[in-house]
Coordinates of C-alpha atoms in Angstrom, one line a residue:
M1 CA -74.0 107.9 -96.8
T2 CA -71.5 109.8 -98.9
E3 CA -71.9 113.6 -98.7
I4 CA -72.0 115.2 -102.1
P5 CA -72.9 118.7 -103.1
E6 CA -76.6 119.5 -103.0
G7 CA -78.4 118.9 -106.2
A8 CA -75.8 116.5 -107.5
L9 CA -76.5 112.9 -108.5
L10 CA -74.4 109.7 -108.7
Q11 CA -73.6 107.7 -111.8
K12 CA -72.3 104.2 -110.8
S13 CA -69.8 102.4 -113.0
K14 CA -68.7 98.8 -113.3
N15 CA -65.3 99.5 -111.8
G16 CA -66.8 100.5 -108.4
V17 CA -66.3 104.2 -108.9
S18 CA -69.3 106.5 -108.8
Y19 CA -69.2 109.7 -110.8
V20 CA -70.8 112.9 -109.4
F21 CA -72.7 115.3 -111.7
F22 CA -75.2 118.1 -111.8
P23 CA -78.1 117.3 -114.1
S24 CA -79.6 119.7 -116.6
Y25 CA -83.0 118.9 -118.2
Y26 CA -84.2 120.4 -121.5
Y27 CA -86.8 119.9 -124.2
D28 CA -85.5 118.6 -127.5
K29 CA -88.1 119.4 -130.2
N30 CA -86.0 117.7 -132.8
A31 CA -85.9 114.3 -131.0
T32 CA -87.1 111.4 -133.0
T33 CA -88.3 109.4 -130.0
H34 CA -91.6 109.9 -128.1
N35 CA -89.8 111.2 -125.0
K36 CA -88.4 114.6 -125.9
E37 CA -87.1 115.4 -122.5
K38 CA -83.3 115.2 -122.4
Q39 CA -80.6 115.4 -119.8
R40 CA -77.2 116.9 -120.0
R41 CA -74.6 116.3 -117.2
L42 CA -71.9 118.6 -115.7
Y43 CA -69.4 116.3 -114.0
I44 CA -67.8 117.6 -110.9
G45 CA -65.9 114.7 -109.5
K46 CA -66.2 111.1 -108.3
V47 CA -66.7 109.0 -105.1
V48 CA -64.0 106.5 -104.2
N49 CA -64.2 104.3 -101.1
G50 CA -67.0 106.5 -99.8
H51 CA -65.2 109.8 -100.2
F52 CA -66.1 112.6 -102.7
I53 CA -63.1 113.6 -104.8
P54 CA -63.8 116.9 -106.7
N55 CA -62.3 117.3 -110.2
K56 CA -60.2 120.3 -111.4
R57 CA -63.3 122.2 -112.5
Y58 CA -65.1 121.9 -109.2
K59 CA -61.9 122.7 -107.2
A60 CA -61.5 125.9 -109.2
N61 CA -65.2 126.9 -108.6
P62 CA -66.7 125.0 -105.6
R63 CA -69.9 127.2 -105.9
L64 CA -71.0 125.3 -109.0
S65 CA -74.6 124.1 -108.8
A66 CA -77.3 122.5 -110.9
S67 CA -78.4 126.0 -112.0
D68 CA -74.9 126.5 -113.5
A69 CA -75.2 123.3 -115.4
G70 CA -78.4 124.6 -116.8
K71 CA -76.9 127.8 -117.9
E72 CA -73.9 126.2 -119.6
L73 CA -75.9 123.5 -121.4
A74 CA -79.2 125.2 -122.0
E75 CA -78.9 125.3 -125.8
T76 CA -78.5 122.3 -128.0
I77 CA -75.6 122.7 -130.4
D78 CA -76.6 122.5 -134.1
L79 CA -73.8 120.5 -135.6
S80 CA -74.7 121.8 -139.1
K81 CA -73.5 125.2 -138.0
V82 CA -70.1 124.0 -136.7
V83 CA -67.2 125.2 -138.9
S84 CA -63.8 123.6 -138.6
R85 CA -60.6 125.3 -139.9
S86 CA -57.0 124.0 -139.9
V87 CA -54.9 126.3 -137.7
G88 CA -51.7 124.5 -137.0
A89 CA -49.5 125.2 -140.0
T90 CA -50.9 128.7 -140.6
S91 CA -50.4 129.6 -137.0
L92 CA -46.8 128.5 -137.1
L93 CA -46.0 130.4 -140.3
T94 CA -47.9 133.6 -139.2
A95 CA -46.0 133.6 -135.9
L96 CA -42.7 133.4 -137.9
A97 CA -43.8 136.3 -140.0
E98 CA -44.2 138.3 -136.9
K99 CA -40.9 137.1 -135.5
V100 CA -38.9 138.3 -138.5
H101 CA -40.9 141.6 -138.6
L102 CA -42.4 140.7 -142.0
K103 CA -46.0 141.2 -140.9
Q104 CA -45.3 144.6 -139.4
D105 CA -43.3 145.8 -142.4
L106 CA -46.3 144.9 -144.7
I107 CA -48.7 146.7 -142.4
D108 CA -46.5 149.8 -142.3
V109 CA -46.2 150.0 -146.1
Y110 CA -49.6 148.7 -147.4
G111 CA -51.9 149.2 -144.4
E112 CA -53.4 146.4 -142.3
E113 CA -56.2 145.3 -144.6
T114 CA -54.0 144.8 -147.7
A115 CA -51.1 143.5 -145.6
L116 CA -53.2 140.7 -144.1
Q117 CA -54.6 139.8 -147.5
L118 CA -51.1 139.5 -149.0
L119 CA -50.0 137.4 -146.0
S120 CA -53.0 135.1 -146.4
L121 CA -52.2 134.6 -150.1
A122 CA -48.6 133.8 -149.2
L123 CA -49.7 131.2 -146.7
F124 CA -51.8 129.6 -149.5
M125 CA -48.7 129.4 -151.7
V126 CA -46.6 127.8 -149.0
I127 CA -49.2 125.2 -148.0
E128 CA -50.8 124.5 -151.4
S129 CA -47.6 124.4 -153.4
N130 CA -48.0 124.1 -157.2
S131 CA -51.6 125.3 -156.9
S132 CA -52.9 128.3 -158.8
L133 CA -54.0 131.4 -156.8
S134 CA -57.3 131.1 -158.6
I135 CA -58.4 128.3 -156.2
Y136 CA -57.6 130.5 -153.1
P137 CA -61.4 131.2 -152.6
Q138 CA -62.0 127.4 -152.2
W139 CA -59.0 127.0 -149.9
Q140 CA -59.6 129.9 -147.5
P141 CA -62.7 128.6 -145.7
R142 CA -60.7 125.5 -144.7
F143 CA -57.8 127.4 -143.0
R144 CA -57.6 130.1 -140.4
V145 CA -55.6 132.9 -142.1
P146 CA -54.9 136.5 -141.0
S147 CA -57.5 138.0 -143.4
D148 CA -61.2 136.8 -143.3
A149 CA -62.0 139.0 -146.4
A150 CA -63.6 137.0 -149.2
L151 CA -61.2 137.1 -152.2
P152 CA -62.7 135.5 -155.3
S153 CA -60.4 135.0 -158.2
Q154 CA -61.1 138.4 -159.7
A155 CA -60.4 140.1 -156.4
V156 CA -57.1 138.3 -156.1
S157 CA -56.1 139.6 -159.6
R158 CA -57.1 143.1 -158.7
L159 CA -55.1 143.0 -155.5
L160 CA -52.0 141.7 -157.3
M161 CA -52.4 144.5 -159.9
K162 CA -52.9 147.2 -157.3
V163 CA -49.7 146.3 -155.3
G164 CA -47.7 145.7 -158.5
Q165 CA -48.6 149.2 -159.8
D166 CA -47.4 151.0 -156.7
Q167 CA -43.6 151.0 -157.3
S168 CA -43.1 153.5 -154.5
A169 CA -44.7 151.2 -151.9
L170 CA -42.6 148.2 -153.3
H171 CA -39.4 150.3 -152.8
R172 CA -40.5 151.2 -149.3
F173 CA -41.1 147.5 -148.5
F174 CA -37.6 146.5 -149.8
H175 CA -36.1 149.3 -147.7
A176 CA -38.0 148.1 -144.6
R177 CA -36.6 144.6 -145.2
T178 CA -33.0 145.8 -145.5
T179 CA -33.3 147.5 -142.0
H180 CA -33.4 144.0 -140.6
V181 CA -30.1 142.9 -142.4
R182 CA -27.5 142.1 -139.8
A183 CA -24.5 144.5 -139.6
K184 CA -22.0 142.0 -141.1
E185 CA -24.4 140.0 -143.2
F186 CA -23.3 138.3 -146.5
L187 CA -25.9 139.0 -149.2
A188 CA -26.0 136.6 -152.1
Y189 CA -27.2 138.0 -155.4
D190 CA -28.2 135.9 -158.4
S191 CA -30.7 135.7 -161.2
T192 CA -32.8 133.0 -162.8
K193 CA -35.2 132.7 -165.8
I194 CA -39.0 132.4 -165.6
A195 CA -40.9 131.2 -168.6
S196 CA -43.7 133.4 -169.9
T197 CA -45.6 133.5 -173.2
S198 CA -47.4 136.8 -172.5
R199 CA -47.2 139.5 -175.1
N200 CA -48.2 142.2 -172.5
I201 CA -45.1 141.8 -170.2
D202 CA -42.5 144.2 -171.4
D203 CA -39.5 142.1 -170.3
V204 CA -40.4 138.9 -172.1
R205 CA -37.6 138.0 -174.5
W206 CA -36.5 135.0 -176.6
A207 CA -33.4 133.5 -174.9
P208 CA -31.7 130.1 -174.8
S209 CA -33.0 127.8 -172.1
K210 CA -30.9 125.3 -170.0
Q211 CA -32.3 122.5 -172.2
G212 CA -30.5 124.1 -175.2
N213 CA -33.6 125.3 -177.1
F214 CA -35.0 128.9 -177.2
Q215 CA -38.0 130.0 -175.2
Q216 CA -39.7 133.2 -174.1
E217 CA -38.7 134.2 -170.6
I218 CA -38.1 137.0 -168.2
G219 CA -35.2 137.4 -165.8
L220 CA -35.6 137.5 -162.1
A221 CA -32.8 138.7 -159.8
I222 CA -33.0 138.2 -156.0
L223 CA -30.8 139.5 -153.1
C224 CA -31.0 137.4 -149.9
G225 CA -29.1 137.0 -146.7
Q226 CA -26.8 134.0 -146.4
K227 CA -27.2 133.6 -142.7
S228 CA -30.9 134.3 -142.4
R229 CA -31.7 133.0 -145.9
I230 CA -34.4 135.7 -146.1
P231 CA -34.9 137.5 -149.4
V232 CA -34.4 141.3 -149.2
M233 CA -35.4 142.4 -152.7
F234 CA -36.2 141.2 -156.2
R235 CA -35.9 142.8 -159.6
V236 CA -37.6 141.8 -162.9
L237 CA -35.3 142.2 -166.0
P238 CA -35.4 141.3 -169.7
G239 CA -34.9 137.6 -170.3
N240 CA -31.9 138.1 -172.6
I241 CA -29.8 140.3 -170.3
P242 CA -26.6 138.5 -169.2
D243 CA -25.7 138.5 -165.5
V244 CA -22.5 140.4 -166.1
K245 CA -24.5 143.5 -167.3
T246 CA -26.6 143.8 -164.1
V247 CA -23.9 144.7 -161.6
H248 CA -24.2 148.5 -162.1
D249 CA -27.9 148.2 -161.3
L250 CA -27.2 146.2 -158.2
I251 CA -24.7 148.9 -157.0
C252 CA -27.4 151.6 -157.5
R253 CA -30.0 149.7 -155.6
W254 CA -27.5 148.8 -152.8
D255 CA -27.1 152.5 -152.0
D256 CA -30.7 153.4 -152.7
L257 CA -32.0 150.8 -150.2
G258 CA -29.6 151.9 -147.6
I259 CA -27.9 148.5 -147.1
T260 CA -25.2 148.7 -144.4
R261 CA -21.7 149.3 -145.6
D262 CA -20.5 146.3 -143.5
A263 CA -22.6 143.9 -145.6
V264 CA -20.8 141.9 -148.2
A265 CA -22.2 141.1 -151.7
V266 CA -21.5 137.5 -152.8
L267 CA -21.9 136.9 -156.6
D268 CA -21.1 133.9 -158.7
R269 CA -18.7 133.9 -161.7
G270 CA -21.5 134.9 -164.1
Y271 CA -20.8 138.5 -162.9
D272 CA -17.0 138.5 -163.2
S273 CA -15.2 141.1 -165.3
C274 CA -12.5 143.5 -164.4
E275 CA -14.9 146.4 -165.1
N276 CA -17.4 145.1 -162.6
L277 CA -14.7 144.5 -159.9
A278 CA -13.4 148.1 -160.5
E279 CA -16.9 149.6 -160.2
L280 CA -17.7 147.6 -157.1
C281 CA -14.4 148.9 -155.5
R282 CA -15.1 152.5 -156.6
S283 CA -18.6 152.3 -155.1
S284 CA -17.1 151.0 -151.8
V285 CA -19.3 147.9 -152.0
K286 CA -17.6 145.0 -150.2
F287 CA -17.8 141.8 -152.4
I288 CA -16.7 138.3 -153.1
V289 CA -17.1 137.4 -156.7
G290 CA -16.5 134.0 -158.3
Q291 CA -14.0 134.1 -161.2
K292 CA -13.7 132.2 -164.4
T293 CA -10.2 130.6 -165.0
S294 CA -10.4 131.9 -168.6
M295 CA -9.9 135.5 -167.3
R296 CA -6.4 136.8 -167.8
L297 CA -6.4 138.2 -164.3
V298 CA -6.9 134.7 -162.8
R299 CA -4.5 132.9 -165.1
D300 CA -1.7 135.4 -164.4
C301 CA -2.2 134.7 -160.6
I302 CA -2.2 130.9 -161.2
D303 CA 0.9 131.1 -163.4
A304 CA 2.8 133.3 -160.9
D305 CA 2.1 130.8 -158.0
M306 CA 2.0 127.5 -159.9
P307 CA 4.6 125.6 -157.7
K308 CA 2.6 126.5 -154.5
Y309 CA -0.4 124.4 -155.5
W310 CA 1.5 121.3 -154.7
E311 CA 3.1 122.6 -151.4
S312 CA 1.8 121.3 -148.1
A313 CA 1.9 124.8 -146.6
H314 CA -1.0 125.7 -148.9
Y315 CA -3.1 122.6 -148.3
M316 CA -6.5 123.1 -146.7
G317 CA -7.3 119.7 -145.1
E318 CA -10.9 120.7 -144.2
Y319 CA -11.8 121.1 -147.9
G320 CA -9.2 118.8 -149.5
L321 CA -7.9 121.7 -151.6
F322 CA -4.8 123.8 -152.2
G323 CA -5.4 127.5 -151.8
V324 CA -3.2 130.5 -152.6
T325 CA -3.9 134.2 -152.3
R326 CA -2.3 137.1 -154.3
R327 CA -3.0 140.8 -153.9
V328 CA -3.4 142.7 -157.2
M329 CA -4.4 146.2 -158.2
I330 CA -7.5 146.7 -160.4
P331 CA -7.6 149.9 -162.5
D332 CA -11.0 151.7 -163.0
S333 CA -12.2 154.0 -165.8
N334 CA -10.9 157.0 -163.9
G335 CA -7.3 155.7 -163.8
D336 CA -7.5 154.9 -160.1
E337 CA -6.3 151.5 -158.8
H338 CA -8.0 149.4 -156.2
P339 CA -6.5 146.5 -154.2
V340 CA -8.2 143.2 -154.6
W341 CA -7.3 139.8 -153.2
V342 CA -7.5 137.0 -155.8
H343 CA -7.9 133.6 -154.1
T344 CA -7.1 130.6 -156.3
F345 CA -7.7 127.0 -155.5
R346 CA -6.7 123.6 -157.0
S347 CA -8.6 120.4 -156.5
N348 CA -6.9 117.0 -157.2
S349 CA -10.2 115.3 -157.8
N350 CA -11.5 118.0 -160.1
E351 CA -8.3 117.9 -162.0
S352 CA -8.5 114.1 -162.5
L353 CA -12.1 114.4 -163.6
G354 CA -11.1 117.1 -166.1
M355 CA -8.4 114.9 -167.5
E356 CA -10.8 111.9 -167.8
L357 CA -13.4 114.0 -169.6
M358 CA -10.8 115.3 -172.0
D359 CA -9.5 111.8 -172.8
K360 CA -13.0 110.6 -173.3
K361 CA -13.7 113.4 -175.8
L362 CA -10.5 112.7 -177.7
S363 CA -11.3 109.0 -177.9
E364 CA -14.8 109.6 -179.1
Y365 CA -13.5 112.0 -181.8
E366 CA -10.9 109.4 -182.9
K367 CA -13.6 106.8 -183.2
A368 CA -15.9 109.2 -185.1
W369 CA -13.0 110.1 -187.4
A370 CA -12.4 106.4 -188.2
D371 CA -16.1 105.7 -189.0
G372 CA -16.5 109.0 -191.0
T373 CA -19.0 110.8 -188.8
A374 CA -16.6 113.4 -187.3
S375 CA -16.5 117.0 -188.5
A376 CA -13.1 118.0 -189.8
T377 CA -13.7 121.6 -188.6
A378 CA -14.8 120.8 -185.1
P379 CA -12.8 122.8 -182.4
I380 CA -11.5 119.5 -180.9
R381 CA -9.7 118.9 -184.2
G382 CA -7.1 121.4 -183.0
L383 CA -6.0 119.0 -180.3
F384 CA -4.6 116.6 -183.0
M385 CA -1.6 117.0 -185.3
P386 CA -2.3 118.5 -188.7
S387 CA -2.8 115.9 -191.5
E388 CA -4.2 115.8 -195.0
G389 CA -6.5 112.9 -194.1
R390 CA -10.3 113.1 -194.1
P391 CA -12.8 111.4 -191.8
G392 CA -13.5 107.8 -192.8
D393 CA -10.5 107.5 -195.3
G394 CA -8.5 105.2 -193.1
S395 CA -6.1 107.9 -191.9
V396 CA -5.1 107.8 -188.2
L397 CA -5.0 111.0 -186.1
A398 CA -2.1 111.7 -183.9
R399 CA -2.7 113.6 -180.7
N400 CA -1.1 117.1 -180.3
F401 CA 0.1 116.7 -176.7
P402 CA 1.5 120.3 -176.3
A403 CA -2.0 121.6 -177.4
I404 CA -3.7 119.2 -175.0
D405 CA -1.5 120.3 -172.1
K406 CA -2.4 123.9 -172.8
A407 CA -6.1 123.0 -172.9
V408 CA -6.0 121.2 -169.6
R409 CA -3.5 123.5 -167.9
Y410 CA -6.1 125.2 -165.7
R411 CA -8.4 122.1 -165.1
G412 CA -9.1 121.6 -161.4
F413 CA -8.6 125.3 -160.7
F414 CA -11.2 127.8 -159.5
A415 CA -11.0 131.3 -158.1
F416 CA -12.6 134.2 -156.2
A417 CA -11.9 137.9 -156.0
S418 CA -12.6 140.0 -152.9
N419 CA -11.9 143.5 -151.7
S420 CA -12.8 142.7 -148.1
V421 CA -11.7 139.2 -147.2
S422 CA -7.9 138.4 -147.4
S423 CA -8.1 134.8 -146.3
A424 CA -8.5 132.1 -148.9
Q425 CA -10.1 129.7 -146.4
E426 CA -12.6 132.3 -145.1
T427 CA -13.5 133.3 -148.6
L428 CA -14.2 129.8 -149.6
S429 CA -16.4 129.2 -146.5
I430 CA -18.4 132.4 -147.1
Y431 CA -18.9 131.6 -150.8
R432 CA -20.2 128.2 -150.1
G433 CA -22.9 129.8 -148.1
R434 CA -24.4 131.5 -151.2
D435 CA -26.3 128.3 -151.9
C436 CA -29.1 130.1 -150.0
V437 CA -30.0 132.0 -153.2
E438 CA -30.1 128.7 -155.2
K439 CA -32.4 127.2 -152.6
T440 CA -34.5 130.3 -152.8
F441 CA -34.9 129.8 -156.5
S442 CA -35.6 126.1 -156.0
N443 CA -38.3 127.0 -153.4
L444 CA -39.7 129.6 -155.8
Q445 CA -39.9 127.4 -158.9
T446 CA -40.6 124.0 -157.3
G447 CA -42.0 124.7 -153.8
L448 CA -44.2 127.6 -154.9
G449 CA -44.8 126.4 -158.5
F450 CA -43.4 129.6 -160.1
A451 CA -41.4 128.0 -162.9
A452 CA -43.7 129.9 -165.3
A453 CA -45.1 133.4 -164.7
G454 CA -48.8 132.4 -165.1
V455 CA -49.9 136.1 -165.5
H456 CA -50.2 138.4 -168.4
R457 CA -49.5 141.9 -167.2
D458 CA -46.4 143.6 -165.8
D459 CA -48.3 144.9 -162.7
T460 CA -49.8 141.6 -161.9
L461 CA -46.4 139.9 -162.3
K462 CA -44.8 142.2 -159.8
G463 CA -47.7 141.8 -157.4
K464 CA -47.4 138.0 -157.6
L465 CA -43.7 138.2 -157.1
L466 CA -44.3 140.2 -154.0
V467 CA -46.6 137.5 -152.6
C468 CA -43.9 134.9 -153.5
M469 CA -41.3 137.0 -151.6
I470 CA -43.5 137.0 -148.6
A471 CA -44.0 133.2 -148.9
L472 CA -40.2 132.7 -149.4
T473 CA -39.5 134.8 -146.3
M474 CA -41.7 132.5 -144.1
V475 CA -40.2 129.4 -145.6
A476 CA -36.7 130.7 -145.0
A477 CA -37.5 131.7 -141.4
L478 CA -38.9 128.2 -140.7
S479 CA -35.9 126.5 -142.4
Y480 CA -33.5 128.6 -140.3
E481 CA -35.2 127.5 -137.1
M482 CA -35.3 123.9 -138.2
E483 CA -31.5 123.9 -138.6
K484 CA -30.8 124.9 -135.0
E485 CA -30.4 122.7 -132.0
T486 CA -32.7 124.1 -129.3
E487 CA -33.3 123.9 -125.6
V488 CA -36.8 124.1 -124.1
N489 CA -37.4 124.1 -120.4
G490 CA -34.0 122.7 -119.8
V491 CA -34.3 119.9 -122.3
K492 CA -32.0 119.9 -125.3
Y493 CA -33.4 118.9 -128.7
P494 CA -31.6 118.0 -131.9
R495 CA -32.3 119.9 -135.2
L496 CA -35.9 119.5 -136.4
Y497 CA -34.5 118.6 -139.9
E498 CA -33.3 115.3 -138.4
Q499 CA -36.9 114.4 -137.8
Y500 CA -38.8 116.2 -140.5
S501 CA -38.5 117.7 -143.9
L502 CA -40.1 121.2 -144.1
R503 CA -43.2 119.8 -145.8
Q504 CA -43.5 116.9 -143.3
L505 CA -43.4 119.4 -140.4
L506 CA -46.2 121.4 -141.9
N507 CA -48.3 118.3 -142.6
E508 CA -47.7 117.2 -139.0
L509 CA -49.6 120.3 -137.8
M510 CA -52.3 120.3 -140.4
N511 CA -54.8 118.3 -138.3
I512 CA -54.9 120.9 -135.5
Q513 CA -58.4 122.3 -136.0
M514 CA -60.4 125.3 -134.6
F515 CA -64.2 124.7 -134.2
S516 CA -66.5 127.7 -134.3
G517 CA -69.9 128.7 -135.5
E518 CA -73.0 130.8 -134.8
G519 CA -73.7 130.7 -131.0
I520 CA -70.8 128.3 -130.4
T521 CA -67.8 129.2 -128.3
P522 CA -64.6 128.7 -130.4
R523 CA -62.3 125.9 -129.3
L524 CA -59.3 124.0 -130.5
S525 CA -59.1 120.3 -131.2
E526 CA -56.8 118.1 -129.3
I527 CA -53.1 119.0 -129.7
T528 CA -50.5 116.3 -129.1
Q529 CA -47.4 116.8 -127.1
K530 CA -45.4 116.2 -130.3
Q531 CA -47.2 119.1 -132.0
L532 CA -46.7 121.4 -129.1
Q533 CA -43.0 120.6 -129.0
I534 CA -42.7 121.8 -132.6
F535 CA -44.0 125.3 -131.7
D536 CA -41.7 125.4 -128.7
R537 CA -38.6 124.3 -130.6
V538 CA -39.3 126.8 -133.4
G539 CA -39.6 129.5 -130.8
V540 CA -43.1 130.8 -131.5
P541 CA -46.3 130.8 -129.3
R542 CA -48.6 127.8 -129.3
P543 CA -51.8 128.1 -131.3
S544 CA -54.7 129.8 -129.4
I545 CA -58.2 131.0 -130.2

């Protein structure tokens, strides 16, 4: 006779293995059968070949008995009270918010209650992209988020208005974020347009859109780190303000936020002007600014070094470009001069494309001239020899090759100016990293559905932009981790981006659930090894109760 613990029973199976359990009997008043006495079993092992083999649970506590089974299984679980919440994606993003100090910065500035509410709204914007914040009350019960506070639609609007009104707190939050900027970080600065038809937002202006028509819009400028891709600050500005006019404000905010002097501002050619370069130099802000080849400064440098753009000594094989650097002096309004390196580049492929485009335009104009649809006063008319003919009269245009040569002289060239980087190749490498700000705008307008403001007050707009900044920070932190090769417990893994897009990765974690309810001990659903690896490779703790 096999010896098993006292009070235990055997359950025989067809495979010859008998399972050992402690029984627990209870009365089920809701049973639909005549027999309302039920049995629950606490399994403690099995009998194989006449020997009792305890399971892990019994090994950990060999004093278990039938009375313990009764205690654990005394109450019947009412399934109607069980609540399930998705915890996978929200746990990952919340852990990243802690990793990049975002959560703590929010708590320090806004207090724990408001901070957790803002973080919860940001999680909603990341997971439910292109959905209005007004449906947050229906979404929240299905996901575990940092704040359990009920936030109906009106409460969400009041919260956004409250944080948007507190400009002092917003400034402190920006300042807190800049303290995490790396000593030698490159900070990309750019602006975009957000459509808005509200008459109560002061910065709404009529301005030309990218589609060529006019629309009401506001301007939004963002400063973000190129290495971390994390946004540092944002600024709302009138929709009709050109980029070139905003550099002075950037310099003021640069000092006001206490950004390290080793950081380098990276701006595109929309901000280029000799006045801006001089002011940046005078303010001791390190910079790399894209330059238009129409600027006299750039053309003088190209003309002075023209033969070098065909010399092998200046060819950069990594990029397929010719690059030349010239040091110039930029005068400021006080009469002082500042040294600046102007890096100019020539691309054979861009030059060929420019020539093809010019020839196509000339051919199209010649065809339009012949059929009478061309305008005799169009600017391209200046690239043909003067004649007394008129469109459609049978006259033939002759191309003015000296004028064409002048028009295409700088095709294929582009340039940057910098007061801190003297190498053309290094400057090009740094500038190409500024696509982080373009990706931030793409995530904002497409990923978070913020192509249009969707609010009607200045305060609410700034509050919503703060939530967007929080969401973008979590997205940037996840993207940064997904681009790295990792090693976990001695095993090397490739970049997560080779297996998932960011959206696919979040969806992979969505079915991790937490079950809880009144009188029910919270527990997690099954988590696959593949899902656990995601948390390990991102470098954050695995989900827990």
